[in-house]
Short mmCIF file of C-alpha atoms in Angstrom, two decimals:
data_model
loop_
_atom_site.label_atom_id
_atom_site.label_comp_id
_atom_site.label_asym_id
_atom_site.label_seq_id
_atom_site.Cartn_x
_atom_site.Cartn_y
_atom_site.Cartn_z
CA MET A 20 34.83 29.98 -45.23
CA LYS A 21 35.32 33.67 -44.63
CA ILE A 22 33.08 35.78 -46.88
CA ILE A 23 34.01 39.16 -48.29
CA ARG A 24 31.79 41.93 -46.98
CA PHE A 25 29.40 43.69 -49.31
CA LEU A 26 28.25 47.25 -48.60
CA GLY A 27 28.89 46.77 -44.92
CA VAL A 28 26.70 43.66 -44.59
CA ALA A 29 28.08 41.22 -42.04
CA ALA A 30 29.97 38.23 -43.40
CA VAL A 31 27.81 35.19 -43.99
CA ALA A 32 29.26 31.73 -43.48
CA ALA A 33 28.01 29.25 -46.03
CA ALA A 34 30.01 26.50 -47.67
CA THR A 35 28.09 26.78 -50.90
CA ALA A 36 28.15 30.55 -51.39
CA GLY A 37 30.65 33.31 -51.90
CA THR A 38 30.03 37.00 -51.58
CA MET A 39 30.45 39.59 -54.31
CA ALA A 40 33.80 41.35 -54.54
CA ALA A 41 31.83 44.33 -53.56
CA VAL A 42 31.66 48.03 -54.16
CA THR A 43 33.32 49.90 -51.33
CA SER A 44 33.18 53.35 -49.85
CA PRO A 45 36.13 55.51 -50.99
CA ALA A 46 38.82 56.36 -48.49
CA ALA A 47 39.09 59.85 -47.16
CA GLY A 48 40.91 62.57 -48.39
CA ALA A 49 61.83 53.58 -75.13
CA ALA A 50 61.76 51.64 -77.86
CA PRO A 51 62.66 53.77 -80.96
CA LEU A 52 59.66 52.60 -82.95
CA ASN A 53 56.35 51.37 -81.62
CA PRO A 54 55.19 48.48 -83.84
CA ASP A 55 51.79 50.15 -84.17
CA MET A 56 53.24 53.45 -85.39
CA VAL A 57 53.86 52.64 -89.04
CA PRO A 58 50.38 51.13 -89.66
CA ALA A 59 48.82 54.17 -87.99
CA MET A 60 50.89 56.52 -90.16
CA GLN A 61 49.81 54.61 -93.25
CA ARG A 62 46.18 54.91 -92.24
CA ASP A 63 46.11 58.51 -91.02
CA LEU A 64 48.72 60.18 -93.24
CA GLY A 65 47.93 58.26 -96.43
CA LEU A 66 51.41 56.76 -96.74
CA THR A 67 52.71 53.44 -97.93
CA HIS A 68 54.81 51.34 -95.55
CA SER A 69 58.07 52.44 -97.18
CA GLN A 70 56.97 56.08 -97.25
CA ALA A 71 56.21 55.98 -93.53
CA LEU A 72 59.65 54.57 -92.74
CA ALA A 73 61.30 57.14 -95.00
CA ARG A 74 59.41 59.96 -93.32
CA LEU A 75 60.43 58.84 -89.85
CA ALA A 76 64.07 58.80 -90.93
CA ALA A 77 63.76 62.23 -92.57
CA GLU A 78 62.07 63.72 -89.50
CA ASP A 79 64.83 62.42 -87.25
CA SER A 80 67.51 63.90 -89.51
CA ALA A 81 65.66 67.23 -89.77
CA THR A 82 65.36 67.49 -86.01
CA LYS A 83 69.09 66.98 -85.52
CA VAL A 84 69.97 69.56 -88.21
CA GLY A 85 67.51 72.07 -86.74
CA GLN A 86 68.79 71.64 -83.19
CA ALA A 87 72.37 72.22 -84.29
CA LEU A 88 71.41 75.38 -86.17
CA GLN A 89 69.35 76.66 -83.26
CA GLN A 90 72.45 76.60 -81.07
CA SER A 91 74.70 78.28 -83.63
CA LEU A 92 72.25 80.98 -84.76
CA GLY A 93 71.36 82.24 -81.29
CA ASP A 94 69.02 85.27 -81.24
CA LYS A 95 68.69 85.20 -85.03
CA PHE A 96 67.05 81.76 -85.01
CA GLY A 97 63.39 82.15 -86.03
CA GLY A 98 62.11 78.62 -85.54
CA LEU A 99 62.21 75.08 -86.91
CA SER A 100 59.58 73.19 -88.88
CA PHE A 101 59.56 70.06 -91.02
CA ASP A 102 58.72 70.32 -94.71
CA ALA A 103 56.95 67.07 -95.58
CA ALA A 104 57.16 67.82 -99.31
CA THR A 105 60.96 67.98 -99.37
CA GLY A 106 61.70 65.87 -96.28
CA LYS A 107 63.98 68.57 -94.92
CA ALA A 108 64.20 70.87 -91.93
CA ARG A 109 62.98 74.41 -92.60
CA VAL A 110 64.90 76.87 -90.46
CA ALA A 111 63.78 80.47 -90.11
CA VAL A 112 66.31 83.27 -89.61
CA THR A 113 65.93 86.99 -89.02
CA ASP A 114 69.06 87.88 -91.00
CA ALA A 115 69.23 87.16 -94.75
CA ALA A 116 73.01 86.90 -94.48
CA LEU A 117 72.53 83.56 -92.70
CA VAL A 118 70.62 81.84 -95.51
CA ASP A 119 73.74 80.24 -97.00
CA LYS A 120 74.77 78.89 -93.59
CA VAL A 121 71.38 77.25 -93.15
CA ARG A 122 71.47 75.70 -96.62
CA ALA A 123 75.02 74.45 -96.13
CA ALA A 124 73.80 72.56 -93.04
CA GLY A 125 71.24 70.73 -95.17
CA ALA A 126 68.12 72.71 -94.28
CA GLU A 127 65.78 74.99 -96.18
CA ALA A 128 66.10 78.66 -95.23
CA GLN A 129 63.30 81.12 -94.53
CA VAL A 130 63.86 84.79 -93.72
CA VAL A 131 61.36 86.05 -91.13
CA ARG A 132 60.66 89.10 -89.02
CA PHE A 133 60.50 87.60 -85.54
CA SER A 134 63.04 85.47 -83.73
CA GLU A 135 61.95 82.44 -81.75
CA ARG A 136 62.82 84.26 -78.55
CA GLN A 137 60.58 87.17 -79.47
CA LEU A 138 57.68 84.87 -80.18
CA ASP A 139 58.26 82.96 -76.95
CA SER A 140 58.38 86.27 -75.08
CA ASN A 141 54.96 87.19 -76.44
CA VAL A 142 53.58 83.82 -75.34
CA ALA A 143 54.98 84.48 -71.87
CA LYS A 144 53.10 87.79 -71.74
CA LEU A 145 49.86 86.07 -72.73
CA ASN A 146 50.51 83.43 -70.07
CA ALA A 147 51.07 86.05 -67.40
CA GLY A 148 47.56 87.43 -67.86
CA GLU A 149 45.84 84.10 -68.46
CA LYS A 150 43.34 84.52 -65.62
CA SER A 151 41.94 87.65 -67.26
CA ALA A 152 41.68 86.13 -70.75
CA PRO A 153 38.13 86.02 -72.18
CA GLN A 154 36.40 82.63 -72.02
CA ALA A 155 36.11 82.68 -75.80
CA VAL A 156 39.91 82.45 -76.12
CA THR A 157 40.73 78.74 -76.05
CA SER A 158 44.50 78.58 -76.65
CA TRP A 159 47.63 80.35 -77.87
CA GLY A 160 51.15 79.42 -78.83
CA VAL A 161 54.00 79.72 -81.32
CA ASP A 162 53.53 78.65 -84.96
CA PRO A 163 57.13 78.50 -86.25
CA ALA A 164 56.11 77.59 -89.80
CA ASN A 165 54.28 80.93 -90.11
CA ASN A 166 56.48 82.90 -87.72
CA ARG A 167 53.51 83.99 -85.64
CA VAL A 168 51.90 83.58 -82.25
CA THR A 169 48.52 82.02 -82.95
CA ILE A 170 45.59 82.77 -80.67
CA THR A 171 42.60 80.46 -81.09
CA VAL A 172 39.14 81.73 -80.26
CA LEU A 173 35.56 80.50 -80.60
CA LYS A 174 33.81 81.38 -83.84
CA GLY A 175 32.70 84.98 -84.14
CA GLN A 176 34.87 86.10 -81.20
CA ALA A 177 38.03 87.23 -83.01
CA ALA A 178 37.75 90.70 -81.47
CA ALA A 179 38.07 89.16 -78.01
CA ALA A 180 41.39 87.58 -78.98
CA GLN A 181 42.72 90.79 -80.49
CA SER A 182 41.68 92.74 -77.41
CA TYR A 183 43.43 90.28 -75.11
CA ALA A 184 46.63 90.46 -77.15
CA LYS A 185 46.69 94.26 -76.82
CA GLN A 186 45.84 94.07 -73.13
CA SER A 187 48.74 91.66 -72.57
CA GLY A 188 51.25 94.00 -74.17
CA VAL A 189 52.34 91.71 -76.99
CA ASP A 190 53.42 92.92 -80.41
CA VAL A 191 50.06 92.53 -82.21
CA SER A 192 51.82 92.30 -85.57
CA SER A 193 53.22 88.96 -84.40
CA VAL A 194 49.74 87.61 -83.65
CA GLU A 195 47.45 85.63 -85.92
CA VAL A 196 43.90 84.86 -84.75
CA THR A 197 42.18 81.64 -85.78
CA GLU A 198 38.65 80.53 -84.98
CA THR A 199 37.41 77.15 -83.79
CA ALA A 200 33.93 75.68 -83.53
CA THR A 201 34.34 74.10 -80.08
CA ALA A 202 36.36 74.62 -76.94
CA PRO A 203 39.00 72.01 -76.02
CA ARG A 204 38.21 69.49 -73.30
CA LEU A 205 40.15 66.90 -71.38
CA HIS A 206 40.12 63.30 -72.59
CA TYR A 207 40.48 60.25 -70.38
CA ASN A 208 40.91 56.61 -71.30
CA VAL A 209 38.59 53.88 -70.09
CA LEU A 210 40.90 51.01 -69.08
CA GLY A 211 40.03 47.64 -67.64
CA GLY A 212 40.63 47.42 -63.89
CA ASP A 213 40.43 51.16 -63.21
CA ALA A 214 38.19 52.39 -60.44
CA TYR A 215 34.93 54.20 -61.07
CA TYR A 216 32.48 55.63 -58.58
CA ILE A 217 28.70 55.38 -58.36
CA GLY A 218 27.13 58.46 -56.80
CA SER A 219 29.20 59.72 -53.91
CA SER A 220 29.75 56.61 -51.82
CA SER A 221 30.45 53.43 -53.82
CA ARG A 222 33.34 52.13 -55.91
CA CYS A 223 33.64 49.34 -58.49
CA SER A 224 36.06 48.47 -61.30
CA VAL A 225 35.91 48.75 -65.09
CA GLY A 226 35.73 45.40 -66.86
CA PHE A 227 36.25 45.86 -70.59
CA SER A 228 35.83 48.75 -72.99
CA VAL A 229 33.03 48.35 -75.54
CA ASN A 230 31.54 50.66 -78.14
CA GLY A 231 30.29 53.72 -76.31
CA GLY A 232 31.41 52.69 -72.83
CA PHE A 233 32.38 49.68 -70.75
CA LEU A 234 31.10 46.48 -69.19
CA THR A 235 31.19 45.87 -65.45
CA ALA A 236 29.33 43.90 -62.78
CA GLY A 237 25.54 44.24 -62.67
CA HIS A 238 25.40 44.31 -58.88
CA CYS A 239 27.43 47.55 -58.97
CA ALA A 240 24.32 49.17 -60.45
CA ALA A 241 21.54 47.10 -58.89
CA LEU A 242 22.69 47.43 -55.28
CA THR A 243 23.73 51.09 -55.30
CA GLY A 244 20.77 52.79 -56.95
CA ALA A 245 22.61 53.05 -60.29
CA GLY A 246 23.56 56.67 -59.67
CA PRO A 247 25.73 58.90 -61.89
CA LEU A 248 29.22 57.62 -62.61
CA SER A 249 32.58 59.32 -62.20
CA GLY A 250 35.99 57.99 -63.15
CA TYR A 251 39.07 57.09 -61.15
CA ASN A 252 39.87 60.83 -61.07
CA ARG A 253 36.32 61.82 -59.97
CA VAL A 254 35.58 63.44 -63.33
CA ALA A 255 31.99 62.89 -64.52
CA MET A 256 31.97 59.74 -66.62
CA GLY A 257 28.44 58.78 -67.68
CA SER A 258 25.67 56.48 -66.49
CA PHE A 259 24.46 52.89 -66.52
CA SER A 260 22.59 52.07 -69.71
CA SER A 261 21.48 48.54 -68.81
CA TYR A 262 22.24 45.97 -66.14
CA ARG A 263 21.08 42.71 -64.65
CA PHE A 264 21.44 41.22 -61.18
CA PRO A 265 20.60 38.69 -59.80
CA GLY A 266 20.33 35.80 -62.27
CA SER A 267 23.21 37.33 -64.23
CA ASP A 268 25.84 39.86 -63.14
CA TYR A 269 26.63 42.35 -65.89
CA ALA A 270 26.13 46.03 -66.63
CA TYR A 271 26.76 48.32 -69.58
CA ALA A 272 27.83 51.86 -68.71
CA ARG A 273 27.79 54.58 -71.35
CA VAL A 274 30.52 57.20 -71.09
CA ASN A 275 30.41 60.87 -72.04
CA SER A 276 32.63 62.60 -74.59
CA ASN A 277 35.41 63.22 -72.06
CA TRP A 278 36.20 59.51 -72.00
CA THR A 279 37.57 57.20 -74.69
CA PRO A 280 37.08 53.42 -74.40
CA VAL A 281 40.44 51.72 -75.06
CA GLY A 282 41.08 48.04 -75.70
CA GLN A 283 43.55 47.64 -72.87
CA ILE A 284 43.82 46.66 -69.23
CA ASN A 285 45.32 49.34 -66.99
CA ASN A 286 48.68 47.54 -66.81
CA GLY A 287 49.09 47.83 -70.60
CA THR A 288 47.79 44.37 -71.55
CA ARG A 289 45.97 44.55 -74.87
CA VAL A 290 42.58 43.02 -75.39
CA SER A 291 42.45 41.31 -78.79
CA GLY A 292 39.36 39.11 -78.52
CA SER A 293 37.06 37.12 -76.26
CA THR A 294 37.81 33.46 -76.92
CA ALA A 295 36.98 31.49 -73.78
CA ALA A 296 39.96 29.74 -72.18
CA ALA A 297 39.76 26.13 -71.02
CA VAL A 298 39.52 24.87 -67.47
CA GLY A 299 43.08 24.66 -66.17
CA ALA A 300 44.28 27.64 -68.20
CA SER A 301 45.90 30.60 -66.48
CA VAL A 302 43.80 33.70 -66.00
CA CYS A 303 44.60 37.13 -64.54
CA LYS A 304 42.45 39.83 -63.05
CA SER A 305 42.73 43.59 -62.70
CA GLY A 306 40.69 45.36 -60.05
CA SER A 307 40.87 48.72 -58.31
CA THR A 308 41.53 47.21 -54.87
CA THR A 309 43.92 44.29 -55.29
CA GLY A 310 45.32 45.25 -58.69
CA TRP A 311 46.75 42.53 -60.94
CA THR A 312 46.42 39.00 -59.60
CA CYS A 313 46.55 35.65 -61.41
CA GLY A 314 45.38 32.08 -60.95
CA THR A 315 43.82 29.31 -62.99
CA ILE A 316 40.33 28.54 -64.23
CA ARG A 317 38.97 25.85 -61.92
CA ALA A 318 35.41 25.18 -63.18
CA LYS A 319 32.67 26.57 -65.39
CA ASN A 320 28.87 26.93 -65.40
CA GLN A 321 28.88 27.73 -61.71
CA THR A 322 25.78 28.77 -59.78
CA VAL A 323 26.68 31.09 -56.91
CA ARG A 324 24.23 31.91 -54.13
CA TYR A 325 25.06 35.34 -52.74
CA PRO A 326 23.02 36.70 -49.83
CA GLU A 327 21.83 39.41 -52.26
CA GLY A 328 20.76 36.93 -54.95
CA THR A 329 21.83 33.94 -57.04
CA VAL A 330 23.86 34.16 -60.24
CA THR A 331 24.18 31.30 -62.74
CA GLY A 332 26.63 30.47 -65.53
CA MET A 333 29.75 31.80 -63.84
CA VAL A 334 33.39 30.67 -63.92
CA LEU A 335 35.39 29.74 -60.82
CA THR A 336 39.04 30.76 -60.40
CA ASN A 337 41.54 30.95 -57.57
CA ALA A 338 42.76 34.46 -58.43
CA ARG A 339 42.69 36.72 -55.40
CA SER A 340 40.17 39.57 -55.16
CA ASP A 341 38.55 41.81 -52.57
CA SER A 342 35.91 44.48 -52.05
CA GLY A 343 35.94 47.16 -54.76
CA ASP A 344 37.28 44.78 -57.42
CA SER A 345 33.71 44.11 -58.57
CA GLY A 346 33.34 44.36 -62.34
CA GLY A 347 37.09 44.13 -62.92
CA SER A 348 38.70 42.43 -65.91
CA PHE A 349 39.51 38.74 -66.17
CA ILE A 350 41.79 38.01 -69.12
CA SER A 351 43.71 34.97 -70.37
CA GLY A 352 46.60 35.94 -72.63
CA ASN A 353 45.03 38.72 -74.69
CA GLN A 354 41.53 37.21 -74.65
CA ALA A 355 38.87 38.83 -72.46
CA GLN A 356 37.23 36.24 -70.21
CA GLY A 357 34.84 37.87 -67.80
CA LEU A 358 33.69 40.47 -65.28
CA LEU A 359 34.63 39.91 -61.66
CA SER A 360 31.54 39.11 -59.64
CA GLY A 361 32.63 37.96 -56.18
CA GLY A 362 34.20 35.30 -54.06
CA ASP A 363 35.71 34.42 -50.71
CA THR A 364 39.28 34.39 -49.42
CA VAL A 365 40.23 31.53 -51.74
CA ASN A 366 37.90 31.56 -54.76
CA THR A 367 36.77 34.27 -57.15
CA TYR A 368 33.95 34.04 -59.70
CA TYR A 369 33.56 35.95 -62.94
CA PHE A 370 30.62 36.38 -65.25
CA PRO A 371 31.51 35.47 -68.89
CA VAL A 372 32.17 38.52 -71.02
CA THR A 373 30.71 36.85 -74.14
CA THR A 374 27.36 36.51 -72.38
CA ALA A 375 27.50 40.15 -71.29
CA LEU A 376 28.39 41.32 -74.80
CA SER A 377 25.46 39.41 -76.29
CA ALA A 378 23.00 40.59 -73.65
CA THR A 379 23.96 44.27 -74.00
CA GLY A 380 24.38 44.25 -77.78
CA THR A 381 27.85 45.74 -77.44
CA THR A 382 31.14 45.07 -79.21
CA LEU A 383 34.50 44.67 -77.49
CA VAL A 384 37.04 47.41 -78.18
CA ARG A 385 40.26 45.69 -79.26
CA GLY A 386 43.73 46.96 -78.60
#
């Protein structure tokens, strides 16, 4: 049978052996209410189920009232905020004569100094000079509840924010400076099937998110020198913590604080457990080369003799895979099954995720 190439090694014909779905060199150059929303609101906002539903309804009503008033008030509109205590829209106006109009529309009224357009104008001035802003200044924007433009700065650097506001030509009386302990940073999700890169020349695929990182194929580390990892977007991601190949084919990669392990495959499929499916059951795979492909589980406890070493205890499927899919996710329903190891043009093998979890001492992140 035709064997998939691995790191440029010539194909090896052997009826008893496949070849790993290998790392490859990178190429050049709604629904109105998510079912998870209410439980999350209960947990994070300290609400009961009925309170969460009531708040969603109140917020929707407040938004509609506020938008209508924004259009009718024009330049005298000072901003819209939601008052969680009363469940009403709070609409700011720059003219006290408009208070009754706001109340008649079903909103709370607040008389303020600055209109929304004035505050937005000041933000535009800050934006125009952004390249000259001190590094200590981490963000700015409109706070309609307080009728101010808020500039956030690292602790102890308030003077830098005030200086930048003056330099930008904004009305400093409209500015409020707040301090923060740390600068903001980008966050990326670790999703099964996404590409990641080892060093500067090799690519594999994420298997499943676990506490602190993700599981993938061990040969992705063992046969590449286990260099530093970067994500699908080439942002620094972390490093291999432990791995094993041959004999087994698993690796545990720890990610840095820019990345968040998520219990999902990159097509949105949630991972809810790791119960092993039976022979004959359907199984699908996500990898960074061939994407989402499906087949059935054909056999278990397979010993596969790759040219680079033998791996035992694997599962045979007929789901299609190719170079670069190594480490990718095999899932049946919502149950994680294994980490793509290798195969040929017809068969693909995966290493059981339960064995990898036990060997690395990690816990599956569930979606």
